[in-house]
Amino acid sequence: MQLWLQITPRAPQRATGRTSHRARFEEHQSQSDYVQSVVSSMPIVRTLSQVAKQACGRRPLAAAVRGISFSPRQVTSDASFHSVSFSETDHPKVLITGGLGQLGVGLAKLLRKQFGKNNVILSDIRKPSSDVFHSGPFIYSDILDYKNLREIVVNNRITWLVHYSALLSAVGEANVALARSVNITGLHNILDIAAEHGLRLFVPSTIGAFGPTSPRNPTPDLCVQRPRTIYGVSKVHAELMGEYYHHRYGLDFRCLRYPGIISADSMPGGGTTDYAVQIFHDAIKTGKFECVLRPDTRLPMMYIDDCLRATLEVLEAPADALAMRTYNINAMSFTPEELVRELRKHMPELQVSYNVDPVRQAIADSWPMDFDDSNAKRDWAWKHEYDLPELVQTMLNFLSGDTRMARVS
C-alpha cells in the first residue's frame, strides 16, 4: 500500500497571535519531524498505520515521510495533502481588494464579462451601493486583518488577486501613519498570502513612484525614483517587494504604473490630478472652474477604459512574454491650460481661474511629465485608444446625462 503525500512549498508564514503550525514546527528538531507529526495526526493515516501494524508488524506509515525532500519554504497549515489538479476551472477566480474605489467596480465589470459573474469577487471595508451589491459577489475584507484575508482566499479558492486598497497622494500626506499602515503593512499581508497560495498578484503603481531627481520627459521604466510622498514611497516599496517575491519565491507578480486616471463615475479621492475630473463637473454645473495647479503643469493622463483594458491585458499576458514585472503605461500628457482649451471647443463660455495649492503643486512638480511605455508596447502589445479630444468628448457625453461625481487618482 502506498500513500502519496503532496506538500506545496510556500512563502514564509506570518506570525499570528494564536498557536500555529509554524509554532509547532519550531518545537520539532527537523522539518521531517514536523511533517511526521502533521501526517500522524490525520485520521486516515492513524487508521492505516494501525491496520499496517496489525497486519505486518511494520512501523507506522507516517515514518515513511522522513525521506521526503523539502523546499526552504516552510510547510504551512494549509499544505495540500491530496493530488487534485489546480486547473479545475477554465477561468481564474479573482479577488479585488479596495473594490469600491475608482477602479475596482469598473475592473470587476470587465472581468465578469470575460470570466463570468461569480468568478470575480469585489471586497472593501465599506458598504456597497445597491447596484454594486447586486451586480455580483461582494464581501467584507480588511487588508490589515491577515486571518480574514487568508480565509477569503482559501474559502473562495482564489487564483488571481488584484490589490487596489491604498491611500492616495494628497490624502496620504495628510495622514502619514494611516497611509503607512494601509499602503505598506496591508501590502505585506497581500504578498504573503499570494505567495503562500500560489496566486497571480496584480498591484498597481503610479506616476507618484518617481521623484524630482527622476528624468521627467520622458520617464523610462528603469531610472532613479526617490519619491517625496508617503504614497510614492509605498508604491516603490510595493514594486520592489513584489519583484523580490517573484525572484525569491516564484510569485507571479505583475504591476503597472498608472498615470492620472480620469473617470466619470466615482468621487474624487485625494489624488493630485483630481483637477482633470473636477473641471468637467464644474463646467457643466456652473460654467466656472478654479484650478489648484499652475496652467503649465504637465502630467501623464489616461481614460479609465484604457486603464482597465491594460490591467486585463497584463494579467492575461503569458508569463514568458513579460521581460519585467513593473511597466509604465501611458496614453496622453497635457496641462490644465491645454485641457481648458479643448473643453472650450465645446463650452466657449467656460471661465477658469487659478488658485495654486502649494502642497499639490509641489507633488506634481516632482512627478513625470510624460511616460515612456515602449517596453509595454513591445512585450504585450499595449496600445491606448483615447487621446485628449476623445477623452473630453466622452466625459462631456457621460456627465451631461448623469450627475454622478468622478475621480482621478
JSON list of N, CA, C and O in Angstrom, two decimals, residues 296-351:
[
{"chain": "A", "resi": 296, "resn": "ASP", "atom": "N", "xyz": [0.56, 75.53, -16.57]},
{"chain": "A", "resi": 296, "resn": "ASP", "atom": "CA", "xyz": [1.56, 74.85, -17.41]},
{"chain": "A", "resi": 296, "resn": "ASP", "atom": "C", "xyz": [2.04, 73.53, -16.80]},
{"chain": "A", "resi": 296, "resn": "ASP", "atom": "O", "xyz": [3.06, 72.97, -17.22]},
{"chain": "A", "resi": 297, "resn": "THR", "atom": "N", "xyz": [1.32, 72.98, -15.82]},
{"chain": "A", "resi": 297, "resn": "THR", "atom": "CA", "xyz": [1.73, 71.75, -15.15]},
{"chain": "A", "resi": 297, "resn": "THR", "atom": "C", "xyz": [1.37, 70.53, -16.00]},
{"chain": "A", "resi": 297, "resn": "THR", "atom": "O", "xyz": [0.20, 70.16, -16.10]},
{"chain": "A", "resi": 298, "resn": "ARG", "atom": "N", "xyz": [2.36, 69.93, -16.60]},
{"chain": "A", "resi": 298, "resn": "ARG", "atom": "CA", "xyz": [2.12, 68.79, -17.50]},
{"chain": "A", "resi": 298, "resn": "ARG", "atom": "C", "xyz": [2.25, 67.47, -16.74]},
{"chain": "A", "resi": 298, "resn": "ARG", "atom": "O", "xyz": [3.25, 67.23, -16.04]},
{"chain": "A", "resi": 299, "resn": "LEU", "atom": "N", "xyz": [1.24, 66.60, -16.90]},
{"chain": "A", "resi": 299, "resn": "LEU", "atom": "CA", "xyz": [1.24, 65.29, -16.24]},
{"chain": "A", "resi": 299, "resn": "LEU", "atom": "C", "xyz": [0.68, 64.23, -17.19]},
{"chain": "A", "resi": 299, "resn": "LEU", "atom": "O", "xyz": [-0.19, 64.53, -18.02]},
{"chain": "A", "resi": 300, "resn": "PRO", "atom": "N", "xyz": [1.13, 62.98, -17.07]},
{"chain": "A", "resi": 300, "resn": "PRO", "atom": "CA", "xyz": [0.56, 61.89, -17.87]},
{"chain": "A", "resi": 300, "resn": "PRO", "atom": "C", "xyz": [-0.86, 61.57, -17.41]},
{"chain": "A", "resi": 300, "resn": "PRO", "atom": "O", "xyz": [-1.13, 61.54, -16.21]},
{"chain": "A", "resi": 301, "resn": "MET", "atom": "N", "xyz": [-1.75, 61.30, -18.35]},
{"chain": "A", "resi": 301, "resn": "MET", "atom": "CA", "xyz": [-3.15, 61.01, -18.05]},
{"chain": "A", "resi": 301, "resn": "MET", "atom": "C", "xyz": [-3.65, 59.85, -18.90]},
{"chain": "A", "resi": 301, "resn": "MET", "atom": "O", "xyz": [-3.09, 59.54, -19.96]},
{"chain": "A", "resi": 302, "resn": "MET", "atom": "N", "xyz": [-4.77, 59.26, -18.45]},
{"chain": "A", "resi": 302, "resn": "MET", "atom": "CA", "xyz": [-5.36, 58.14, -19.18]},
{"chain": "A", "resi": 302, "resn": "MET", "atom": "C", "xyz": [-6.84, 58.03, -18.85]},
{"chain": "A", "resi": 302, "resn": "MET", "atom": "O", "xyz": [-7.23, 58.20, -17.69]},
{"chain": "A", "resi": 303, "resn": "TYR", "atom": "N", "xyz": [-7.67, 57.75, -19.84]},
{"chain": "A", "resi": 303, "resn": "TYR", "atom": "CA", "xyz": [-9.08, 57.50, -19.59]},
{"chain": "A", "resi": 303, "resn": "TYR", "atom": "C", "xyz": [-9.23, 56.11, -18.98]},
{"chain": "A", "resi": 303, "resn": "TYR", "atom": "O", "xyz": [-8.51, 55.17, -19.31]},
{"chain": "A", "resi": 304, "resn": "ILE", "atom": "N", "xyz": [-10.21, 55.96, -18.11]},
{"chain": "A", "resi": 304, "resn": "ILE", "atom": "CA", "xyz": [-10.34, 54.74, -17.31]},
{"chain": "A", "resi": 304, "resn": "ILE", "atom": "C", "xyz": [-10.50, 53.48, -18.16]},
{"chain": "A", "resi": 304, "resn": "ILE", "atom": "O", "xyz": [-10.00, 52.42, -17.81]},
{"chain": "A", "resi": 305, "resn": "ASP", "atom": "N", "xyz": [-11.19, 53.58, -19.30]},
{"chain": "A", "resi": 305, "resn": "ASP", "atom": "CA", "xyz": [-11.37, 52.38, -20.13]},
{"chain": "A", "resi": 305, "resn": "ASP", "atom": "C", "xyz": [-10.04, 51.83, -20.62]},
{"chain": "A", "resi": 305, "resn": "ASP", "atom": "O", "xyz": [-9.84, 50.61, -20.67]},
{"chain": "A", "resi": 306, "resn": "ASP", "atom": "N", "xyz": [-9.12, 52.72, -20.99]},
{"chain": "A", "resi": 306, "resn": "ASP", "atom": "CA", "xyz": [-7.78, 52.27, -21.38]},
{"chain": "A", "resi": 306, "resn": "ASP", "atom": "C", "xyz": [-7.06, 51.63, -20.20]},
{"chain": "A", "resi": 306, "resn": "ASP", "atom": "O", "xyz": [-6.38, 50.61, -20.34]},
{"chain": "A", "resi": 307, "resn": "CYS", "atom": "N", "xyz": [-7.19, 52.23, -19.03]},
{"chain": "A", "resi": 307, "resn": "CYS", "atom": "CA", "xyz": [-6.52, 51.71, -17.83]},
{"chain": "A", "resi": 307, "resn": "CYS", "atom": "C", "xyz": [-7.00, 50.29, -17.48]},
{"chain": "A", "resi": 307, "resn": "CYS", "atom": "O", "xyz": [-6.19, 49.40, -17.22]},
{"chain": "A", "resi": 308, "resn": "LEU", "atom": "N", "xyz": [-8.30, 50.09, -17.51]},
{"chain": "A", "resi": 308, "resn": "LEU", "atom": "CA", "xyz": [-8.85, 48.77, -17.16]},
{"chain": "A", "resi": 308, "resn": "LEU", "atom": "C", "xyz": [-8.47, 47.73, -18.20]},
{"chain": "A", "resi": 308, "resn": "LEU", "atom": "O", "xyz": [-8.17, 46.58, -17.86]},
{"chain": "A", "resi": 309, "resn": "ARG", "atom": "N", "xyz": [-8.49, 48.12, -19.46]},
{"chain": "A", "resi": 309, "resn": "ARG", "atom": "CA", "xyz": [-8.10, 47.18, -20.52]},
{"chain": "A", "resi": 309, "resn": "ARG", "atom": "C", "xyz": [-6.63, 46.81, -20.38]},
{"chain": "A", "resi": 309, "resn": "ARG", "atom": "O", "xyz": [-6.25, 45.63, -20.55]},
{"chain": "A", "resi": 310, "resn": "ALA", "atom": "N", "xyz": [-5.77, 47.78, -20.07]},
{"chain": "A", "resi": 310, "resn": "ALA", "atom": "CA", "xyz": [-4.35, 47.48, -19.86]},
{"chain": "A", "resi": 310, "resn": "ALA", "atom": "C", "xyz": [-4.15, 46.49, -18.71]},
{"chain": "A", "resi": 310, "resn": "ALA", "atom": "O", "xyz": [-3.32, 45.58, -18.79]},
{"chain": "A", "resi": 311, "resn": "THR", "atom": "N", "xyz": [-4.93, 46.68, -17.65]},
{"chain": "A", "resi": 311, "resn": "THR", "atom": "CA", "xyz": [-4.83, 45.79, -16.49]},
{"chain": "A", "resi": 311, "resn": "THR", "atom": "C", "xyz": [-5.20, 44.37, -16.86]},
{"chain": "A", "resi": 311, "resn": "THR", "atom": "O", "xyz": [-4.51, 43.40, -16.50]},
{"chain": "A", "resi": 312, "resn": "LEU", "atom": "N", "xyz": [-6.30, 44.20, -17.60]},
{"chain": "A", "resi": 312, "resn": "LEU", "atom": "CA", "xyz": [-6.69, 42.87, -18.04]},
{"chain": "A", "resi": 312, "resn": "LEU", "atom": "C", "xyz": [-5.64, 42.27, -18.97]},
{"chain": "A", "resi": 312, "resn": "LEU", "atom": "O", "xyz": [-5.30, 41.08, -18.85]},
{"chain": "A", "resi": 313, "resn": "GLU", "atom": "N", "xyz": [-5.11, 43.07, -19.87]},
{"chain": "A", "resi": 313, "resn": "GLU", "atom": "CA", "xyz": [-4.13, 42.55, -20.83]},
{"chain": "A", "resi": 313, "resn": "GLU", "atom": "C", "xyz": [-2.86, 42.07, -20.14]},
{"chain": "A", "resi": 313, "resn": "GLU", "atom": "O", "xyz": [-2.31, 41.03, -20.49]},
{"chain": "A", "resi": 314, "resn": "VAL", "atom": "N", "xyz": [-2.37, 42.82, -19.16]},
{"chain": "A", "resi": 314, "resn": "VAL", "atom": "CA", "xyz": [-1.14, 42.38, -18.49]},
{"chain": "A", "resi": 314, "resn": "VAL", "atom": "C", "xyz": [-1.42, 41.18, -17.59]},
{"chain": "A", "resi": 314, "resn": "VAL", "atom": "O", "xyz": [-0.55, 40.32, -17.41]},
{"chain": "A", "resi": 315, "resn": "LEU", "atom": "N", "xyz": [-2.63, 41.08, -17.03]},
{"chain": "A", "resi": 315, "resn": "LEU", "atom": "CA", "xyz": [-2.98, 39.91, -16.24]},
{"chain": "A", "resi": 315, "resn": "LEU", "atom": "C", "xyz": [-3.05, 38.65, -17.10]},
{"chain": "A", "resi": 315, "resn": "LEU", "atom": "O", "xyz": [-2.68, 37.56, -16.66]},
{"chain": "A", "resi": 316, "resn": "GLU", "atom": "N", "xyz": [-3.51, 38.79, -18.33]},
{"chain": "A", "resi": 316, "resn": "GLU", "atom": "CA", "xyz": [-3.66, 37.64, -19.22]},
{"chain": "A", "resi": 316, "resn": "GLU", "atom": "C", "xyz": [-2.39, 37.32, -19.99]},
{"chain": "A", "resi": 316, "resn": "GLU", "atom": "O", "xyz": [-2.30, 36.25, -20.60]},
{"chain": "A", "resi": 317, "resn": "ALA", "atom": "N", "xyz": [-1.42, 38.23, -19.99]},
{"chain": "A", "resi": 317, "resn": "ALA", "atom": "CA", "xyz": [-0.21, 38.01, -20.78]},
{"chain": "A", "resi": 317, "resn": "ALA", "atom": "C", "xyz": [0.54, 36.76, -20.31]},
{"chain": "A", "resi": 317, "resn": "ALA", "atom": "O", "xyz": [0.64, 36.51, -19.11]},
{"chain": "A", "resi": 318, "resn": "PRO", "atom": "N", "xyz": [1.07, 35.96, -21.23]},
{"chain": "A", "resi": 318, "resn": "PRO", "atom": "CA", "xyz": [1.88, 34.80, -20.83]},
{"chain": "A", "resi": 318, "resn": "PRO", "atom": "C", "xyz": [3.09, 35.26, -20.02]},
{"chain": "A", "resi": 318, "resn": "PRO", "atom": "O", "xyz": [3.71, 36.28, -20.34]},
{"chain": "A", "resi": 319, "resn": "ALA", "atom": "N", "xyz": [3.39, 34.52, -18.98]},
{"chain": "A", "resi": 319, "resn": "ALA", "atom": "CA", "xyz": [4.49, 34.92, -18.10]},
{"chain": "A", "resi": 319, "resn": "ALA", "atom": "C", "xyz": [5.81, 35.07, -18.85]},
{"chain": "A", "resi": 319, "resn": "ALA", "atom": "O", "xyz": [6.60, 35.97, -18.56]},
{"chain": "A", "resi": 320, "resn": "ASP", "atom": "N", "xyz": [6.04, 34.21, -19.86]},
{"chain": "A", "resi": 320, "resn": "ASP", "atom": "CA", "xyz": [7.31, 34.28, -20.57]},
{"chain": "A", "resi": 320, "resn": "ASP", "atom": "C", "xyz": [7.39, 35.47, -21.53]},
{"chain": "A", "resi": 320, "resn": "ASP", "atom": "O", "xyz": [8.45, 35.75, -22.09]},
{"chain": "A", "resi": 321, "resn": "ALA", "atom": "N", "xyz": [6.26, 36.18, -21.71]},
{"chain": "A", "resi": 321, "resn": "ALA", "atom": "CA", "xyz": [6.28, 37.38, -22.55]},
{"chain": "A", "resi": 321, "resn": "ALA", "atom": "C", "xyz": [6.70, 38.62, -21.76]},
{"chain": "A", "resi": 321, "resn": "ALA", "atom": "O", "xyz": [7.02, 39.65, -22.35]},
{"chain": "A", "resi": 322, "resn": "LEU", "atom": "N", "xyz": [6.70, 38.52, -20.43]},
{"chain": "A", "resi": 322, "resn": "LEU", "atom": "CA", "xyz": [6.97, 39.67, -19.57]},
{"chain": "A", "resi": 322, "resn": "LEU", "atom": "C", "xyz": [8.47, 39.73, -19.25]},
{"chain": "A", "resi": 322, "resn": "LEU", "atom": "O", "xyz": [8.97, 38.97, -18.42]},
{"chain": "A", "resi": 323, "resn": "ALA", "atom": "N", "xyz": [9.15, 40.65, -19.90]},
{"chain": "A", "resi": 323, "resn": "ALA", "atom": "CA", "xyz": [10.59, 40.80, -19.65]},
{"chain": "A", "resi": 323, "resn": "ALA", "atom": "C", "xyz": [10.86, 41.48, -18.33]},
{"chain": "A", "resi": 323, "resn": "ALA", "atom": "O", "xyz": [11.97, 41.42, -17.81]},
{"chain": "A", "resi": 324, "resn": "MET", "atom": "N", "xyz": [9.86, 42.14, -17.77]},
{"chain": "A", "resi": 324, "resn": "MET", "atom": "CA", "xyz": [9.97, 42.76, -16.46]},
{"chain": "A", "resi": 324, "resn": "MET", "atom": "C", "xyz": [8.65, 42.59, -15.73]},
{"chain": "A", "resi": 324, "resn": "MET", "atom": "O", "xyz": [7.66, 42.12, -16.31]},
{"chain": "A", "resi": 325, "resn": "ARG", "atom": "N", "xyz": [8.60, 42.96, -14.48]},
{"chain": "A", "resi": 325, "resn": "ARG", "atom": "CA", "xyz": [7.39, 42.77, -13.68]},
{"chain": "A", "resi": 325, "resn": "ARG", "atom": "C", "xyz": [6.68, 44.07, -13.37]},
{"chain": "A", "resi": 325, "resn": "ARG", "atom": "O", "xyz": [5.58, 44.05, -12.83]},
{"chain": "A", "resi": 326, "resn": "THR", "atom": "N", "xyz": [7.29, 45.20, -13.68]},
{"chain": "A", "resi": 326, "resn": "THR", "atom": "CA", "xyz": [6.68, 46.52, -13.47]},
{"chain": "A", "resi": 326, "resn": "THR", "atom": "C", "xyz": [6.85, 47.34, -14.74]},
{"chain": "A", "resi": 326, "resn": "THR", "atom": "O", "xyz": [7.97, 47.53, -15.21]},
{"chain": "A", "resi": 327, "resn": "TYR", "atom": "N", "xyz": [5.72, 47.80, -15.29]},
{"chain": "A", "resi": 327, "resn": "TYR", "atom": "CA", "xyz": [5.73, 48.54, -16.56]},
{"chain": "A", "resi": 327, "resn": "TYR", "atom": "C", "xyz": [5.08, 49.91, -16.41]},
{"chain": "A", "resi": 327, "resn": "TYR", "atom": "O", "xyz": [4.06, 50.06, -15.72]},
{"chain": "A", "resi": 328, "resn": "ASN", "atom": "N", "xyz": [5.62, 50.90, -17.12]},
{"chain": "A", "resi": 328, "resn": "ASN", "atom": "CA", "xyz": [4.90, 52.15, -17.36]},
{"chain": "A", "resi": 328, "resn": "ASN", "atom": "C", "xyz": [3.82, 51.91, -18.42]},
{"chain": "A", "resi": 328, "resn": "ASN", "atom": "O", "xyz": [4.04, 51.15, -19.37]},
{"chain": "A", "resi": 329, "resn": "ILE", "atom": "N", "xyz": [2.67, 52.56, -18.28]},
{"chain": "A", "resi": 329, "resn": "ILE", "atom": "CA", "xyz": [1.70, 52.65, -19.37]},
{"chain": "A", "resi": 329, "resn": "ILE", "atom": "C", "xyz": [1.29, 54.12, -19.51]},
{"chain": "A", "resi": 329, "resn": "ILE", "atom": "O", "xyz": [1.26, 54.86, -18.53]},
{"chain": "A", "resi": 330, "resn": "ASN", "atom": "N", "xyz": [0.97, 54.52, -20.73]},
{"chain": "A", "resi": 330, "resn": "ASN", "atom": "CA", "xyz": [0.65, 55.92, -20.96]},
{"chain": "A", "resi": 330, "resn": "ASN", "atom": "C", "xyz": [-0.36, 56.03, -22.08]},
{"chain": "A", "resi": 330, "resn": "ASN", "atom": "O", "xyz": [-0.54, 55.11, -22.89]},
{"chain": "A", "resi": 331, "resn": "ALA", "atom": "N", "xyz": [-1.04, 57.17, -22.12]},
{"chain": "A", "resi": 331, "resn": "ALA", "atom": "CA", "xyz": [-1.96, 57.47, -23.21]},
{"chain": "A", "resi": 331, "resn": "ALA", "atom": "C", "xyz": [-1.72, 58.86, -23.75]},
{"chain": "A", "resi": 331, "resn": "ALA", "atom": "O", "xyz": [-1.56, 59.07, -24.95]},
{"chain": "A", "resi": 332, "resn": "MET", "atom": "N", "xyz": [-1.69, 59.87, -22.86]},
{"chain": "A", "resi": 332, "resn": "MET", "atom": "CA", "xyz": [-1.53, 61.27, -23.25]},
{"chain": "A", "resi": 332, "resn": "MET", "atom": "C", "xyz": [-0.91, 62.04, -22.10]},
{"chain": "A", "resi": 332, "resn": "MET", "atom": "O", "xyz": [-0.92, 61.59, -20.96]},
{"chain": "A", "resi": 333, "resn": "SER", "atom": "N", "xyz": [-0.36, 63.19, -22.40]},
{"chain": "A", "resi": 333, "resn": "SER", "atom": "CA", "xyz": [0.11, 64.11, -21.37]},
{"chain": "A", "resi": 333, "resn": "SER", "atom": "C", "xyz": [-0.42, 65.49, -21.73]},
{"chain": "A", "resi": 333, "resn": "SER", "atom": "O", "xyz": [-0.34, 65.91, -22.89]},
{"chain": "A", "resi": 334, "resn": "PHE", "atom": "N", "xyz": [-0.98, 66.20, -20.75]},
{"chain": "A", "resi": 334, "resn": "PHE", "atom": "CA", "xyz": [-1.48, 67.54, -21.02]},
{"chain": "A", "resi": 334, "resn": "PHE", "atom": "C", "xyz": [-1.37, 68.41, -19.78]},
{"chain": "A", "resi": 334, "resn": "PHE", "atom": "O", "xyz": [-1.15, 67.91, -18.67]},
{"chain": "A", "resi": 335, "resn": "THR", "atom": "N", "xyz": [-1.54, 69.71, -19.98]},
{"chain": "A", "resi": 335, "resn": "THR", "atom": "CA", "xyz": [-1.53, 70.69, -18.90]},
{"chain": "A", "resi": 335, "resn": "THR", "atom": "C", "xyz": [-2.96, 71.16, -18.65]},
{"chain": "A", "resi": 335, "resn": "THR", "atom": "O", "xyz": [-3.84, 70.97, -19.50]},
{"chain": "A", "resi": 336, "resn": "PRO", "atom": "N", "xyz": [-3.24, 71.79, -17.49]},
{"chain": "A", "resi": 336, "resn": "PRO", "atom": "CA", "xyz": [-4.56, 72.38, -17.29]},
{"chain": "A", "resi": 336, "resn": "PRO", "atom": "C", "xyz": [-4.94, 73.34, -18.42]},
{"chain": "A", "resi": 336, "resn": "PRO", "atom": "O", "xyz": [-6.08, 73.37, -18.88]},
{"chain": "A", "resi": 337, "resn": "GLU", "atom": "N", "xyz": [-3.98, 74.11, -18.89]},
{"chain": "A", "resi": 337, "resn": "GLU", "atom": "CA", "xyz": [-4.24, 75.08, -19.96]},
{"chain": "A", "resi": 337, "resn": "GLU", "atom": "C", "xyz": [-4.69, 74.38, -21.24]},
{"chain": "A", "resi": 337, "resn": "GLU", "atom": "O", "xyz": [-5.63, 74.82, -21.92]},
{"chain": "A", "resi": 338, "resn": "GLU", "atom": "N", "xyz": [-4.05, 73.27, -21.58]},
{"chain": "A", "resi": 338, "resn": "GLU", "atom": "CA", "xyz": [-4.42, 72.51, -22.78]},
{"chain": "A", "resi": 338, "resn": "GLU", "atom": "C", "xyz": [-5.79, 71.85, -22.63]},
{"chain": "A", "resi": 338, "resn": "GLU", "atom": "O", "xyz": [-6.57, 71.79, -23.58]},
{"chain": "A", "resi": 339, "resn": "LEU", "atom": "N", "xyz": [-6.08, 71.36, -21.42]},
{"chain": "A", "resi": 339, "resn": "LEU", "atom": "CA", "xyz": [-7.39, 70.77, -21.17]},
{"chain": "A", "resi": 339, "resn": "LEU", "atom": "C", "xyz": [-8.49, 71.82, -21.29]},
{"chain": "A", "resi": 339, "resn": "LEU", "atom": "O", "xyz": [-9.56, 71.57, -21.89]},
{"chain": "A", "resi": 340, "resn": "VAL", "atom": "N", "xyz": [-8.25, 73.00, -20.75]},
{"chain": "A", "resi": 340, "resn": "VAL", "atom": "CA", "xyz": [-9.23, 74.09, -20.85]},
{"chain": "A", "resi": 340, "resn": "VAL", "atom": "C", "xyz": [-9.47, 74.47, -22.31]},
{"chain": "A", "resi": 340, "resn": "VAL", "atom": "O", "xyz": [-10.63, 74.66, -22.74]},
{"chain": "A", "resi": 341, "resn": "ARG", "atom": "N", "xyz": [-8.40, 74.53, -23.08]},
{"chain": "A", "resi": 341, "resn": "ARG", "atom": "CA", "xyz": [-8.54, 74.89, -24.49]},
{"chain": "A", "resi": 341, "resn": "ARG", "atom": "C", "xyz": [-9.40, 73.87, -25.25]},
{"chain": "A", "resi": 341, "resn": "ARG", "atom": "O", "xyz": [-10.25, 74.24, -26.07]},
{"chain": "A", "resi": 342, "resn": "GLU", "atom": "N", "xyz": [-9.22, 72.59, -24.95]},
{"chain": "A", "resi": 342, "resn": "GLU", "atom": "CA", "xyz": [-10.03, 71.55, -25.60]},
{"chain": "A", "resi": 342, "resn": "GLU", "atom": "C", "xyz": [-11.48, 71.61, -25.14]},
{"chain": "A", "resi": 342, "resn": "GLU", "atom": "O", "xyz": [-12.41, 71.42, -25.95]},
{"chain": "A", "resi": 343, "resn": "LEU", "atom": "N", "xyz": [-11.69, 71.89, -23.85]},
{"chain": "A", "resi": 343, "resn": "LEU", "atom": "CA", "xyz": [-13.06, 72.00, -23.33]},
{"chain": "A", "resi": 343, "resn": "LEU", "atom": "C", "xyz": [-13.80, 73.18, -23.95]},
{"chain": "A", "resi": 343, "resn": "LEU", "atom": "O", "xyz": [-15.01, 73.10, -24.23]},
{"chain": "A", "resi": 344, "resn": "ARG", "atom": "N", "xyz": [-13.11, 74.27, -24.17]},
{"chain": "A", "resi": 344, "resn": "ARG", "atom": "CA", "xyz": [-13.76, 75.46, -24.72]},
{"chain": "A", "resi": 344, "resn": "ARG", "atom": "C", "xyz": [-14.21, 75.28, -26.16]},
{"chain": "A", "resi": 344, "resn": "ARG", "atom": "O", "xyz": [-15.01, 76.06, -26.67]},
{"chain": "A", "resi": 345, "resn": "LYS", "atom": "N", "xyz": [-13.71, 74.24, -26.83]},
{"chain": "A", "resi": 345, "resn": "LYS", "atom": "CA", "xyz": [-14.23, 73.92, -28.15]},
{"chain": "A", "resi": 345, "resn": "LYS", "atom": "C", "xyz": [-15.69, 73.49, -28.07]},
{"chain": "A", "resi": 345, "resn": "LYS", "atom": "O", "xyz": [-16.45, 73.64, -29.03]},
{"chain": "A", "resi": 346, "resn": "HIS", "atom": "N", "xyz": [-16.08, 72.95, -26.89]},
{"chain": "A", "resi": 346, "resn": "HIS", "atom": "CA", "xyz": [-17.46, 72.52, -26.67]},
{"chain": "A", "resi": 346, "resn": "HIS", "atom": "C", "xyz": [-18.23, 73.50, -25.80]},
{"chain": "A", "resi": 346, "resn": "HIS", "atom": "O", "xyz": [-19.46, 73.59, -25.91]},
{"chain": "A", "resi": 347, "resn": "MET", "atom": "N", "xyz": [-17.51, 74.24, -24.94]},
{"chain": "A", "resi": 347, "resn": "MET", "atom": "CA", "xyz": [-18.13, 75.17, -23.99]},
{"chain": "A", "resi": 347, "resn": "MET", "atom": "C", "xyz": [-17.36, 76.49, -24.04]},
{"chain": "A", "resi": 347, "resn": "MET", "atom": "O", "xyz": [-16.54, 76.77, -23.15]},
{"chain": "A", "resi": 348, "resn": "PRO", "atom": "N", "xyz": [-17.59, 77.32, -25.05]},
{"chain": "A", "resi": 348, "resn": "PRO", "atom": "CA", "xyz": [-16.79, 78.53, -25.24]},
{"chain": "A", "resi": 348, "resn": "PRO", "atom": "C", "xyz": [-16.87, 79.52, -24.07]},
{"chain": "A", "resi": 348, "resn": "PRO", "atom": "O", "xyz": [-15.94, 80.33, -23.88]},
{"chain": "A", "resi": 349, "resn": "GLU", "atom": "N", "xyz": [-17.95, 79.46, -23.28]},
{"chain": "A", "resi": 349, "resn": "GLU", "atom": "CA", "xyz": [-18.13, 80.43, -22.21]},
{"chain": "A", "resi": 349, "resn": "GLU", "atom": "C", "xyz": [-17.49, 80.00, -20.89]},
{"chain": "A", "resi": 349, "resn": "GLU", "atom": "O", "xyz": [-17.63, 80.68, -19.87]},
{"chain": "A", "resi": 350, "resn": "LEU", "atom": "N", "xyz": [-16.80, 78.88, -20.88]},
{"chain": "A", "resi": 350, "resn": "LEU", "atom": "CA", "xyz": [-16.19, 78.37, -19.65]},
{"chain": "A", "resi": 350, "resn": "LEU", "atom": "C", "xyz": [-15.20, 79.38, -19.07]},
{"chain": "A", "resi": 350, "resn": "LEU", "atom": "O", "xyz": [-14.30, 79.86, -19.77]},
{"chain": "A", "resi": 351, "resn": "GLN", "atom": "N", "xyz": [-15.34, 79.70, -17.78]},
{"chain": "A", "resi": 351, "resn": "GLN", "atom": "CA", "xyz": [-14.45, 80.62, -17.09]},
{"chain": "A", "resi": 351, "resn": "GLN", "atom": "C", "xyz": [-13.52, 79.83, -16.15]},
{"chain": "A", "resi": 351, "resn": "GLN", "atom": "O", "xyz": [-14.01, 79.02, -15.35]}
]
